[in-house]
JSON list of N, CA and C in Angstrom, two decimals:
[
{"chain": "A", "resi": 1, "resn": "VAL", "atom": "N", "xyz": [232.70, -31.37, 132.56]},
{"chain": "A", "resi": 1, "resn": "VAL", "atom": "CA", "xyz": [233.31, -30.09, 132.90]},
{"chain": "A", "resi": 1, "resn": "VAL", "atom": "C", "xyz": [233.93, -29.45, 131.66]},
{"chain": "A", "resi": 2, "resn": "THR", "atom": "N", "xyz": [234.35, -30.25, 130.70]},
{"chain": "A", "resi": 2, "resn": "THR", "atom": "CA", "xyz": [234.99, -29.71, 129.50]},
{"chain": "A", "resi": 2, "resn": "THR", "atom": "C", "xyz": [234.07, -28.76, 128.74]},
{"chain": "A", "resi": 3, "resn": "HIS", "atom": "N", "xyz": [232.82, -29.15, 128.58]},
{"chain": "A", "resi": 3, "resn": "HIS", "atom": "CA", "xyz": [231.90, -28.26, 127.86]},
{"chain": "A", "resi": 3, "resn": "HIS", "atom": "C", "xyz": [231.64, -26.99, 128.64]},
{"chain": "A", "resi": 4, "resn": "LEU", "atom": "N", "xyz": [231.69, -27.07, 129.97]},
{"chain": "A", "resi": 4, "resn": "LEU", "atom": "CA", "xyz": [231.52, -25.86, 130.79]},
{"chain": "A", "resi": 4, "resn": "LEU", "atom": "C", "xyz": [232.71, -24.92, 130.64]},
{"chain": "A", "resi": 5, "resn": "ARG", "atom": "N", "xyz": [233.90, -25.50, 130.49]},
{"chain": "A", "resi": 5, "resn": "ARG", "atom": "CA", "xyz": [235.10, -24.66, 130.31]},
{"chain": "A", "resi": 5, "resn": "ARG", "atom": "C", "xyz": [234.98, -23.81, 129.05]},
{"chain": "A", "resi": 6, "resn": "ARG", "atom": "N", "xyz": [234.46, -24.42, 127.99]},
{"chain": "A", "resi": 6, "resn": "ARG", "atom": "CA", "xyz": [234.27, -23.65, 126.75]},
{"chain": "A", "resi": 6, "resn": "ARG", "atom": "C", "xyz": [233.21, -22.57, 126.93]},
{"chain": "A", "resi": 7, "resn": "GLN", "atom": "N", "xyz": [232.14, -22.91, 127.59]},
{"chain": "A", "resi": 7, "resn": "GLN", "atom": "CA", "xyz": [231.04, -21.98, 127.76]},
{"chain": "A", "resi": 7, "resn": "GLN", "atom": "C", "xyz": [231.37, -20.85, 128.75]},
{"chain": "A", "resi": 8, "resn": "PHE", "atom": "N", "xyz": [232.15, -21.18, 129.78]},
{"chain": "A", "resi": 8, "resn": "PHE", "atom": "CA", "xyz": [232.49, -20.20, 130.82]},
{"chain": "A", "resi": 8, "resn": "PHE", "atom": "C", "xyz": [234.01, -20.06, 130.91]},
{"chain": "A", "resi": 9, "resn": "ALA", "atom": "N", "xyz": [234.63, -19.66, 129.84]},
{"chain": "A", "resi": 9, "resn": "ALA", "atom": "CA", "xyz": [236.09, -19.60, 129.75]},
{"chain": "A", "resi": 9, "resn": "ALA", "atom": "C", "xyz": [236.72, -18.68, 130.78]},
{"chain": "A", "resi": 10, "resn": "ASP", "atom": "N", "xyz": [236.03, -17.65, 131.22]},
{"chain": "A", "resi": 10, "resn": "ASP", "atom": "CA", "xyz": [236.58, -16.70, 132.18]},
{"chain": "A", "resi": 10, "resn": "ASP", "atom": "C", "xyz": [236.25, -17.04, 133.63]},
{"chain": "A", "resi": 11, "resn": "THR", "atom": "N", "xyz": [235.69, -18.20, 133.87]},
{"chain": "A", "resi": 11, "resn": "THR", "atom": "CA", "xyz": [235.25, -18.59, 135.21]},
{"chain": "A", "resi": 11, "resn": "THR", "atom": "C", "xyz": [236.14, -19.70, 135.74]},
{"chain": "A", "resi": 12, "resn": "ASP", "atom": "N", "xyz": [236.49, -19.60, 137.02]},
{"chain": "A", "resi": 12, "resn": "ASP", "atom": "CA", "xyz": [237.26, -20.66, 137.68]},
{"chain": "A", "resi": 12, "resn": "ASP", "atom": "C", "xyz": [236.32, -21.82, 138.00]},
{"chain": "A", "resi": 13, "resn": "LEU", "atom": "N", "xyz": [236.49, -22.91, 137.31]},
{"chain": "A", "resi": 13, "resn": "LEU", "atom": "CA", "xyz": [235.63, -24.07, 137.50]},
{"chain": "A", "resi": 13, "resn": "LEU", "atom": "C", "xyz": [236.29, -25.16, 138.35]},
{"chain": "A", "resi": 14, "resn": "SER", "atom": "N", "xyz": [237.42, -24.87, 138.94]},
{"chain": "A", "resi": 14, "resn": "SER", "atom": "CA", "xyz": [238.13, -25.89, 139.72]},
{"chain": "A", "resi": 14, "resn": "SER", "atom": "C", "xyz": [237.31, -26.47, 140.87]},
{"chain": "A", "resi": 15, "resn": "PRO", "atom": "N", "xyz": [236.43, -25.69, 141.52]},
{"chain": "A", "resi": 15, "resn": "PRO", "atom": "CA", "xyz": [235.63, -26.32, 142.57]},
{"chain": "A", "resi": 15, "resn": "PRO", "atom": "C", "xyz": [234.74, -27.45, 142.07]},
{"chain": "A", "resi": 16, "resn": "LEU", "atom": "N", "xyz": [234.41, -27.45, 140.80]},
{"chain": "A", "resi": 16, "resn": "LEU", "atom": "CA", "xyz": [233.59, -28.52, 140.24]},
{"chain": "A", "resi": 16, "resn": "LEU", "atom": "C", "xyz": [234.37, -29.81, 140.04]},
{"chain": "A", "resi": 17, "resn": "GLU", "atom": "N", "xyz": [235.69, -29.71, 140.09]},
{"chain": "A", "resi": 17, "resn": "GLU", "atom": "CA", "xyz": [236.53, -30.89, 139.87]},
{"chain": "A", "resi": 17, "resn": "GLU", "atom": "C", "xyz": [236.86, -31.62, 141.16]},
{"chain": "A", "resi": 18, "resn": "VAL", "atom": "N", "xyz": [236.38, -31.15, 142.28]},
{"chain": "A", "resi": 18, "resn": "VAL", "atom": "CA", "xyz": [236.65, -31.79, 143.57]},
{"chain": "A", "resi": 18, "resn": "VAL", "atom": "C", "xyz": [235.84, -33.07, 143.68]},
{"chain": "A", "resi": 19, "resn": "ARG", "atom": "N", "xyz": [236.52, -34.15, 143.98]},
{"chain": "A", "resi": 19, "resn": "ARG", "atom": "CA", "xyz": [235.86, -35.44, 144.20]},
{"chain": "A", "resi": 19, "resn": "ARG", "atom": "C", "xyz": [235.64, -35.62, 145.69]},
{"chain": "A", "resi": 20, "resn": "SER", "atom": "N", "xyz": [234.59, -36.27, 146.07]},
{"chain": "A", "resi": 20, "resn": "SER", "atom": "CA", "xyz": [234.37, -36.54, 147.48]},
{"chain": "A", "resi": 20, "resn": "SER", "atom": "C", "xyz": [233.89, -37.97, 147.66]},
{"chain": "A", "resi": 21, "resn": "LYS", "atom": "N", "xyz": [234.24, -38.51, 148.80]},
{"chain": "A", "resi": 21, "resn": "LYS", "atom": "CA", "xyz": [233.85, -39.87, 149.17]},
{"chain": "A", "resi": 21, "resn": "LYS", "atom": "C", "xyz": [233.46, -39.82, 150.64]},
{"chain": "A", "resi": 22, "resn": "ALA", "atom": "N", "xyz": [232.52, -40.65, 151.03]},
{"chain": "A", "resi": 22, "resn": "ALA", "atom": "CA", "xyz": [232.05, -40.62, 152.41]},
{"chain": "A", "resi": 22, "resn": "ALA", "atom": "C", "xyz": [231.78, -42.02, 152.92]},
{"chain": "A", "resi": 23, "resn": "ILE", "atom": "N", "xyz": [231.85, -42.13, 154.23]},
{"chain": "A", "resi": 23, "resn": "ILE", "atom": "CA", "xyz": [231.46, -43.36, 154.92]},
{"chain": "A", "resi": 23, "resn": "ILE", "atom": "C", "xyz": [230.59, -42.93, 156.09]},
{"chain": "A", "resi": 24, "resn": "ARG", "atom": "N", "xyz": [229.56, -43.73, 156.34]},
{"chain": "A", "resi": 24, "resn": "ARG", "atom": "CA", "xyz": [228.62, -43.37, 157.39]},
{"chain": "A", "resi": 24, "resn": "ARG", "atom": "C", "xyz": [228.30, -44.59, 158.23]},
{"chain": "A", "resi": 25, "resn": "THR", "atom": "N", "xyz": [228.24, -44.38, 159.52]},
{"chain": "A", "resi": 25, "resn": "THR", "atom": "CA", "xyz": [227.73, -45.40, 160.43]},
{"chain": "A", "resi": 25, "resn": "THR", "atom": "C", "xyz": [226.40, -44.88, 160.97]},
{"chain": "A", "resi": 26, "resn": "ARG", "atom": "N", "xyz": [225.82, -45.59, 161.90]},
{"chain": "A", "resi": 26, "resn": "ARG", "atom": "CA", "xyz": [224.57, -45.08, 162.50]},
{"chain": "A", "resi": 26, "resn": "ARG", "atom": "C", "xyz": [224.80, -43.81, 163.29]},
{"chain": "A", "resi": 27, "resn": "THR", "atom": "N", "xyz": [226.02, -43.60, 163.74]},
{"chain": "A", "resi": 27, "resn": "THR", "atom": "CA", "xyz": [226.28, -42.48, 164.65]},
{"chain": "A", "resi": 27, "resn": "THR", "atom": "C", "xyz": [227.20, -41.40, 164.09]},
{"chain": "A", "resi": 28, "resn": "HIS", "atom": "N", "xyz": [227.99, -41.72, 163.04]},
{"chain": "A", "resi": 28, "resn": "HIS", "atom": "CA", "xyz": [228.98, -40.77, 162.54]},
{"chain": "A", "resi": 28, "resn": "HIS", "atom": "C", "xyz": [229.06, -40.78, 161.02]},
{"chain": "A", "resi": 29, "resn": "LYS", "atom": "N", "xyz": [229.57, -39.69, 160.48]},
{"chain": "A", "resi": 29, "resn": "LYS", "atom": "CA", "xyz": [229.81, -39.59, 159.03]},
{"chain": "A", "resi": 29, "resn": "LYS", "atom": "C", "xyz": [231.15, -38.90, 158.81]},
{"chain": "A", "resi": 30, "resn": "TYR", "atom": "N", "xyz": [231.98, -39.52, 157.95]},
{"chain": "A", "resi": 30, "resn": "TYR", "atom": "CA", "xyz": [233.27, -38.97, 157.58]},
{"chain": "A", "resi": 30, "resn": "TYR", "atom": "C", "xyz": [233.24, -38.68, 156.08]},
{"chain": "A", "resi": 31, "resn": "VAL", "atom": "N", "xyz": [233.72, -37.50, 155.69]},
{"chain": "A", "resi": 31, "resn": "VAL", "atom": "CA", "xyz": [233.76, -37.11, 154.28]},
{"chain": "A", "resi": 31, "resn": "VAL", "atom": "C", "xyz": [235.20, -36.75, 153.92]},
{"chain": "A", "resi": 32, "resn": "TRP", "atom": "N", "xyz": [235.71, -37.39, 152.85]},
{"chain": "A", "resi": 32, "resn": "TRP", "atom": "CA", "xyz": [237.03, -37.07, 152.30]},
{"chain": "A", "resi": 32, "resn": "TRP", "atom": "C", "xyz": [236.80, -36.34, 150.99]},
{"chain": "A", "resi": 33, "resn": "ARG", "atom": "N", "xyz": [237.57, -35.29, 150.75]},
{"chain": "A", "resi": 33, "resn": "ARG", "atom": "CA", "xyz": [237.49, -34.57, 149.49]},
{"chain": "A", "resi": 33, "resn": "ARG", "atom": "C", "xyz": [238.88, -34.47, 148.88]},
{"chain": "A", "resi": 34, "resn": "SER", "atom": "N", "xyz": [238.92, -34.48, 147.56]},
{"chain": "A", "resi": 34, "resn": "SER", "atom": "CA", "xyz": [240.21, -34.47, 146.86]},
{"chain": "A", "resi": 34, "resn": "SER", "atom": "C", "xyz": [240.95, -33.14, 147.00]},
{"chain": "A", "resi": 35, "resn": "ASP", "atom": "N", "xyz": [240.28, -32.10, 147.51]},
{"chain": "A", "resi": 35, "resn": "ASP", "atom": "CA", "xyz": [240.99, -30.84, 147.76]},
{"chain": "A", "resi": 35, "resn": "ASP", "atom": "C", "xyz": [241.57, -30.80, 149.17]},
{"chain": "A", "resi": 36, "resn": "GLU", "atom": "N", "xyz": [241.69, -32.00, 149.78]},
{"chain": "A", "resi": 36, "resn": "GLU", "atom": "CA", "xyz": [242.32, -32.22, 151.09]},
{"chain": "A", "resi": 36, "resn": "GLU", "atom": "C", "xyz": [241.51, -31.67, 152.25]},
{"chain": "A", "resi": 37, "resn": "ILE", "atom": "N", "xyz": [240.24, -31.41, 152.05]},
{"chain": "A", "resi": 37, "resn": "ILE", "atom": "CA", "xyz": [239.37, -31.01, 153.14]},
{"chain": "A", "resi": 37, "resn": "ILE", "atom": "C", "xyz": [238.63, -32.25, 153.62]},
{"chain": "A", "resi": 38, "resn": "GLU", "atom": "N", "xyz": [238.62, -32.44, 154.93]},
{"chain": "A", "resi": 38, "resn": "GLU", "atom": "CA", "xyz": [237.91, -33.56, 155.52]},
{"chain": "A", "resi": 38, "resn": "GLU", "atom": "C", "xyz": [236.81, -33.01, 156.42]},
{"chain": "A", "resi": 39, "resn": "GLU", "atom": "N", "xyz": [235.75, -33.80, 156.59]},
{"chain": "A", "resi": 39, "resn": "GLU", "atom": "CA", "xyz": [234.66, -33.42, 157.48]},
{"chain": "A", "resi": 39, "resn": "GLU", "atom": "C", "xyz": [234.29, -34.63, 158.32]},
{"chain": "A", "resi": 40, "resn": "PHE", "atom": "N", "xyz": [233.81, -34.37, 159.53]},
{"chain": "A", "resi": 40, "resn": "PHE", "atom": "CA", "xyz": [233.40, -35.45, 160.42]},
{"chain": "A", "resi": 40, "resn": "PHE", "atom": "C", "xyz": [232.24, -34.96, 161.27]},
{"chain": "A", "resi": 41, "resn": "TYR", "atom": "N", "xyz": [231.16, -35.73, 161.26]},
{"chain": "A", "resi": 41, "resn": "TYR", "atom": "CA", "xyz": [229.95, -35.32, 161.96]},
{"chain": "A", "resi": 41, "resn": "TYR", "atom": "C", "xyz": [229.48, -36.40, 162.92]},
{"chain": "A", "resi": 42, "resn": "ASP", "atom": "N", "xyz": [228.99, -35.97, 164.07]},
{"chain": "A", "resi": 42, "resn": "ASP", "atom": "CA", "xyz": [228.31, -36.84, 165.03]},
{"chain": "A", "resi": 42, "resn": "ASP", "atom": "C", "xyz": [226.82, -36.74, 164.72]},
{"chain": "A", "resi": 43, "resn": "LEU", "atom": "N", "xyz": [226.28, -37.75, 164.08]},
{"chain": "A", "resi": 43, "resn": "LEU", "atom": "CA", "xyz": [224.90, -37.70, 163.60]},
{"chain": "A", "resi": 43, "resn": "LEU", "atom": "C", "xyz": [223.87, -37.79, 164.71]},
{"chain": "A", "resi": 44, "resn": "ARG", "atom": "N", "xyz": [224.28, -38.24, 165.89]},
{"chain": "A", "resi": 44, "resn": "ARG", "atom": "CA", "xyz": [223.33, -38.28, 167.02]},
{"chain": "A", "resi": 44, "resn": "ARG", "atom": "C", "xyz": [223.04, -36.88, 167.52]},
{"chain": "A", "resi": 45, "resn": "SER", "atom": "N", "xyz": [224.09, -36.11, 167.74]},
{"chain": "A", "resi": 45, "resn": "SER", "atom": "CA", "xyz": [223.91, -34.76, 168.28]},
{"chain": "A", "resi": 45, "resn": "SER", "atom": "C", "xyz": [223.74, -33.70, 167.20]},
{"chain": "A", "resi": 46, "resn": "ASP", "atom": "N", "xyz": [224.06, -34.04, 165.96]},
{"chain": "A", "resi": 46, "resn": "ASP", "atom": "CA", "xyz": [224.03, -33.07, 164.86]},
{"chain": "A", "resi": 46, "resn": "ASP", "atom": "C", "xyz": [223.53, -33.74, 163.57]},
{"chain": "A", "resi": 47, "resn": "PRO", "atom": "N", "xyz": [222.26, -34.15, 163.53]},
{"chain": "A", "resi": 47, "resn": "PRO", "atom": "CA", "xyz": [221.76, -34.85, 162.34]},
{"chain": "A", "resi": 47, "resn": "PRO", "atom": "C", "xyz": [221.73, -34.00, 161.08]},
{"chain": "A", "resi": 48, "resn": "GLN", "atom": "N", "xyz": [221.76, -32.68, 161.21]},
{"chain": "A", "resi": 48, "resn": "GLN", "atom": "CA", "xyz": [221.79, -31.81, 160.04]},
{"chain": "A", "resi": 48, "resn": "GLN", "atom": "C", "xyz": [223.20, -31.56, 159.50]},
{"chain": "A", "resi": 49, "resn": "GLU", "atom": "N", "xyz": [224.20, -32.10, 160.18]},
{"chain": "A", "resi": 49, "resn": "GLU", "atom": "CA", "xyz": [225.61, -31.98, 159.78]},
{"chain": "A", "resi": 49, "resn": "GLU", "atom": "C", "xyz": [226.05, -30.52, 159.66]},
{"chain": "A", "resi": 50, "resn": "ASN", "atom": "N", "xyz": [225.78, -29.77, 160.70]},
{"chain": "A", "resi": 50, "resn": "ASN", "atom": "CA", "xyz": [226.19, -28.36, 160.75]},
{"chain": "A", "resi": 50, "resn": "ASN", "atom": "C", "xyz": [227.49, -28.17, 161.52]},
{"chain": "A", "resi": 51, "resn": "ASP", "atom": "N", "xyz": [227.84, -29.10, 162.40]},
{"chain": "A", "resi": 51, "resn": "ASP", "atom": "CA", "xyz": [228.99, -28.96, 163.29]},
{"chain": "A", "resi": 51, "resn": "ASP", "atom": "C", "xyz": [230.08, -29.95, 162.90]},
{"chain": "A", "resi": 52, "resn": "ASP", "atom": "N", "xyz": [231.01, -29.52, 162.07]},
{"chain": "A", "resi": 52, "resn": "ASP", "atom": "CA", "xyz": [232.14, -30.35, 161.64]},
{"chain": "A", "resi": 52, "resn": "ASP", "atom": "C", "xyz": [233.07, -30.56, 162.83]},
{"chain": "A", "resi": 53, "resn": "ARG", "atom": "N", "xyz": [233.23, -31.81, 163.24]},
{"chain": "A", "resi": 53, "resn": "ARG", "atom": "CA", "xyz": [234.01, -32.15, 164.43]},
{"chain": "A", "resi": 53, "resn": "ARG", "atom": "C", "xyz": [235.39, -32.73, 164.10]},
{"chain": "A", "resi": 54, "resn": "ILE", "atom": "N", "xyz": [235.88, -32.52, 162.89]},
{"chain": "A", "resi": 54, "resn": "ILE", "atom": "CA", "xyz": [237.14, -33.13, 162.48]},
{"chain": "A", "resi": 54, "resn": "ILE", "atom": "C", "xyz": [238.30, -32.73, 163.39]},
{"chain": "A", "resi": 55, "resn": "ALA", "atom": "N", "xyz": [238.35, -31.49, 163.83]},
{"chain": "A", "resi": 55, "resn": "ALA", "atom": "CA", "xyz": [239.45, -31.03, 164.69]},
{"chain": "A", "resi": 55, "resn": "ALA", "atom": "C", "xyz": [239.29, -31.53, 166.13]},
{"chain": "A", "resi": 56, "resn": "ARG", "atom": "N", "xyz": [238.08, -31.83, 166.55]},
{"chain": "A", "resi": 56, "resn": "ARG", "atom": "CA", "xyz": [237.83, -32.23, 167.94]},
{"chain": "A", "resi": 56, "resn": "ARG", "atom": "C", "xyz": [237.74, -33.73, 168.13]},
{"chain": "A", "resi": 57, "resn": "ASP", "atom": "N", "xyz": [237.54, -34.47, 167.08]},
{"chain": "A", "resi": 57, "resn": "ASP", "atom": "CA", "xyz": [237.37, -35.92, 167.20]},
{"chain": "A", "resi": 57, "resn": "ASP", "atom": "C", "xyz": [238.17, -36.63, 166.11]},
{"chain": "A", "resi": 58, "resn": "GLY", "atom": "N", "xyz": [239.42, -36.26, 165.99]},
{"chain": "A", "resi": 58, "resn": "GLY", "atom": "CA", "xyz": [240.28, -36.78, 164.93]},
{"chain": "A", "resi": 58, "resn": "GLY", "atom": "C", "xyz": [240.53, -38.27, 165.00]},
{"chain": "A", "resi": 59, "resn": "VAL", "atom": "N", "xyz": [240.54, -38.84, 166.21]},
{"chain": "A", "resi": 59, "resn": "VAL", "atom": "CA", "xyz": [240.82, -40.28, 166.35]},
{"chain": "A", "resi": 59, "resn": "VAL", "atom": "C", "xyz": [239.70, -41.08, 165.71]},
{"chain": "A", "resi": 60, "resn": "ARG", "atom": "N", "xyz": [238.46, -40.75, 166.03]},
{"chain": "A", "resi": 60, "resn": "ARG", "atom": "CA", "xyz": [237.32, -41.47, 165.44]},
{"chain": "A", "resi": 60, "resn": "ARG", "atom": "C", "xyz": [237.24, -41.21, 163.93]},
{"chain": "A", "resi": 61, "resn": "ALA", "atom": "N", "xyz": [237.51, -39.99, 163.51]},
{"chain": "A", "resi": 61, "resn": "ALA", "atom": "CA", "xyz": [237.50, -39.67, 162.09]},
{"chain": "A", "resi": 61, "resn": "ALA", "atom": "C", "xyz": [238.54, -40.51, 161.35]},
{"chain": "A", "resi": 62, "resn": "GLU", "atom": "N", "xyz": [239.71, -40.67, 161.94]},
{"chain": "A", "resi": 62, "resn": "GLU", "atom": "CA", "xyz": [240.77, -41.47, 161.32]},
{"chain": "A", "resi": 62, "resn": "GLU", "atom": "C", "xyz": [240.35, -42.93, 161.20]},
{"chain": "A", "resi": 63, "resn": "GLU", "atom": "N", "xyz": [239.63, -43.45, 162.18]},
{"chain": "A", "resi": 63, "resn": "GLU", "atom": "CA", "xyz": [239.13, -44.82, 162.10]},
{"chain": "A", "resi": 63, "resn": "GLU", "atom": "C", "xyz": [238.22, -44.99, 160.88]},
{"chain": "A", "resi": 64, "resn": "LEU", "atom": "N", "xyz": [237.31, -44.04, 160.70]},
{"chain": "A", "resi": 64, "resn": "LEU", "atom": "CA", "xyz": [236.40, -44.13, 159.55]},
{"chain": "A", "resi": 64, "resn": "LEU", "atom": "C", "xyz": [237.14, -43.91, 158.24]},
{"chain": "A", "resi": 65, "resn": "ARG", "atom": "N", "xyz": [238.14, -43.03, 158.25]},
{"chain": "A", "resi": 65, "resn": "ARG", "atom": "CA", "xyz": [238.95, -42.81, 157.05]},
{"chain": "A", "resi": 65, "resn": "ARG", "atom": "C", "xyz": [239.63, -44.11, 156.63]},
{"chain": "A", "resi": 66, "resn": "ARG", "atom": "N", "xyz": [240.19, -44.81, 157.59]},
{"chain": "A", "resi": 66, "resn": "ARG", "atom": "CA", "xyz": [240.86, -46.08, 157.28]},
{"chain": "A", "resi": 66, "resn": "ARG", "atom": "C", "xyz": [239.88, -47.11, 156.76]},
{"chain": "A", "resi": 67, "resn": "GLN", "atom": "N", "xyz": [238.69, -47.16, 157.34]},
{"chain": "A", "resi": 67, "resn": "GLN", "atom": "CA", "xyz": [237.66, -48.07, 156.84]},
{"chain": "A", "resi": 67, "resn": "GLN", "atom": "C", "xyz": [237.28, -47.74, 155.40]},
{"chain": "A", "resi": 68, "resn": "LEU", "atom": "N", "xyz": [237.10, -46.46, 155.12]},
{"chain": "A", "resi": 68, "resn": "LEU", "atom": "CA", "xyz": [236.72, -46.01, 153.78]},
{"chain": "A", "resi": 68, "resn": "LEU", "atom": "C", "xyz": [237.77, -46.42, 152.75]},
{"chain": "A", "resi": 69, "resn": "PHE", "atom": "N", "xyz": [239.03, -46.10, 153.02]},
{"chain": "A", "resi": 69, "resn": "PHE", "atom": "CA", "xyz": [240.07, -46.40, 152.04]},
{"chain": "A", "resi": 69, "resn": "PHE", "atom": "C", "xyz": [240.42, -47.88, 152.02]},
{"chain": "A", "resi": 70, "resn": "GLY", "atom": "N", "xyz": [240.21, -48.58, 153.14]},
{"chain": "A", "resi": 70, "resn": "GLY", "atom": "CA", "xyz": [240.36, -50.03, 153.14]},
{"chain": "A", "resi": 70, "resn": "GLY", "atom": "C", "xyz": [239.34, -50.69, 152.23]},
{"chain": "A", "resi": 71, "resn": "TRP", "atom": "N", "xyz": [238.10, -50.17, 152.28]},
{"chain": "A", "resi": 71, "resn": "TRP", "atom": "CA", "xyz": [237.05, -50.69, 151.41]},
{"chain": "A", "resi": 71, "resn": "TRP", "atom": "C", "xyz": [237.40, -50.43, 149.95]},
{"chain": "A", "resi": 72, "resn": "PHE", "atom": "N", "xyz": [237.88, -49.22, 149.63]},
{"chain": "A", "resi": 72, "resn": "PHE", "atom": "CA", "xyz": [238.26, -48.92, 148.25]},
{"chain": "A", "resi": 72, "resn": "PHE", "atom": "C", "xyz": [239.37, -49.84, 147.78]},
{"chain": "A", "resi": 73, "resn": "ALA", "atom": "N", "xyz": [240.34, -50.10, 148.63]},
{"chain": "A", "resi": 73, "resn": "ALA", "atom": "CA", "xyz": [241.43, -51.01, 148.24]},
{"chain": "A", "resi": 73, "resn": "ALA", "atom": "C", "xyz": [240.89, -52.41, 147.99]},
{"chain": "A", "resi": 74, "resn": "GLU", "atom": "N", "xyz": [239.95, -52.83, 148.81]},
{"chain": "A", "resi": 74, "resn": "GLU", "atom": "CA", "xyz": [239.37, -54.17, 148.67]},
{"chain": "A", "resi": 74, "resn": "GLU", "atom": "C", "xyz": [238.58, -54.31, 147.38]},
{"chain": "A", "resi": 75, "resn": "VAL", "atom": "N", "xyz": [237.74, -53.36, 147.07]},
{"chain": "A", "resi": 75, "resn": "VAL", "atom": "CA", "xyz": [236.91, -53.47, 145.87]},
{"chain": "A", "resi": 75, "resn": "VAL", "atom": "C", "xyz": [237.69, -53.17, 144.60]},
{"chain": "A", "resi": 76, "resn": "SER", "atom": "N", "xyz": [238.86, -52.58, 144.74]},
{"chain": "A", "resi": 76, "resn": "SER", "atom": "CA", "xyz": [239.68, -52.28, 143.57]},
{"chain": "A", "resi": 76, "resn": "SER", "atom": "C", "xyz": [240.54, -53.47, 143.13]},
{"chain": "A", "resi": 77, "resn": "GLN", "atom": "N", "xyz": [240.64, -54.49, 143.98]},
{"chain": "A", "resi": 77, "resn": "GLN", "atom": "CA", "xyz": [241.44, -55.66, 143.65]},
{"chain": "A", "resi": 77, "resn": "GLN", "atom": "C", "xyz": [240.74, -56.47, 142.56]},
{"chain": "A", "resi": 78, "resn": "PRO", "atom": "N", "xyz": [241.52, -56.92, 141.58]},
{"chain": "A", "resi": 78, "resn": "PRO", "atom": "CA", "xyz": [240.91, -57.78, 140.54]},
{"chain": "A", "resi": 78, "resn": "PRO", "atom": "C", "xyz": [240.41, -59.07, 141.16]},
{"chain": "A", "resi": 79, "resn": "ARG", "atom": "N", "xyz": [239.25, -59.49, 140.74]},
{"chain": "A", "resi": 79, "resn": "ARG", "atom": "CA", "xyz": [238.67, -60.73, 141.26]},
{"chain": "A", "resi": 79, "resn": "ARG", "atom": "C", "xyz": [239.06, -61.90, 140.38]},
{"chain": "A", "resi": 80, "resn": "GLU", "atom": "N", "xyz": [239.24, -63.04, 141.02]},
{"chain": "A", "resi": 80, "resn": "GLU", "atom": "CA", "xyz": [239.50, -64.26, 140.26]},
{"chain": "A", "resi": 80, "resn": "GLU", "atom": "C", "xyz": [238.17, -64.79, 139.78]},
{"chain": "A", "resi": 81, "resn": "ARG", "atom": "N", "xyz": [238.13, -65.19, 138.54]},
{"chain": "A", "resi": 81, "resn": "ARG", "atom": "CA", "xyz": [236.90, -65.77, 137.99]},
{"chain": "A", "resi": 81, "resn": "ARG", "atom": "C", "xyz": [236.79, -67.24, 138.34]},
{"chain": "A", "resi": 82, "resn": "ALA", "atom": "N", "xyz": [235.59, -67.64, 138.66]},
{"chain": "A", "resi": 82, "resn": "ALA", "atom": "CA", "xyz": [235.35, -69.05, 138.96]},
{"chain": "A", "resi": 82, "resn": "ALA", "atom": "C", "xyz": [235.43, -69.86, 137.67]},
{"chain": "A", "resi": 83, "resn": "ALA", "atom": "N", "xyz": [236.00, -71.05, 137.79]},
{"chain": "A", "resi": 83, "resn": "ALA", "atom": "CA", "xyz": [236.15, -71.91, 136.60]},
{"chain": "A", "resi": 83, "resn": "ALA", "atom": "C", "xyz": [234.87, -72.59, 136.21]}
]
């Protein structure tokens, strides 16, 4: 992004700095973004992910959010090396 800032000094490039992470099951997909926008899709009824259900299915979305960040916490832990 730094080289883009020099090339496009008069352009707001902040949307390019948004990070996103997702978790998917066979039936649902949850997307977390660093700009605090969340998305949640029912892949059975909406395989093209056009209908964001985050406001209507917050309980299930929260379950996937916890799984996603639980996984990140787990893989971020330093591992003990075998002797």
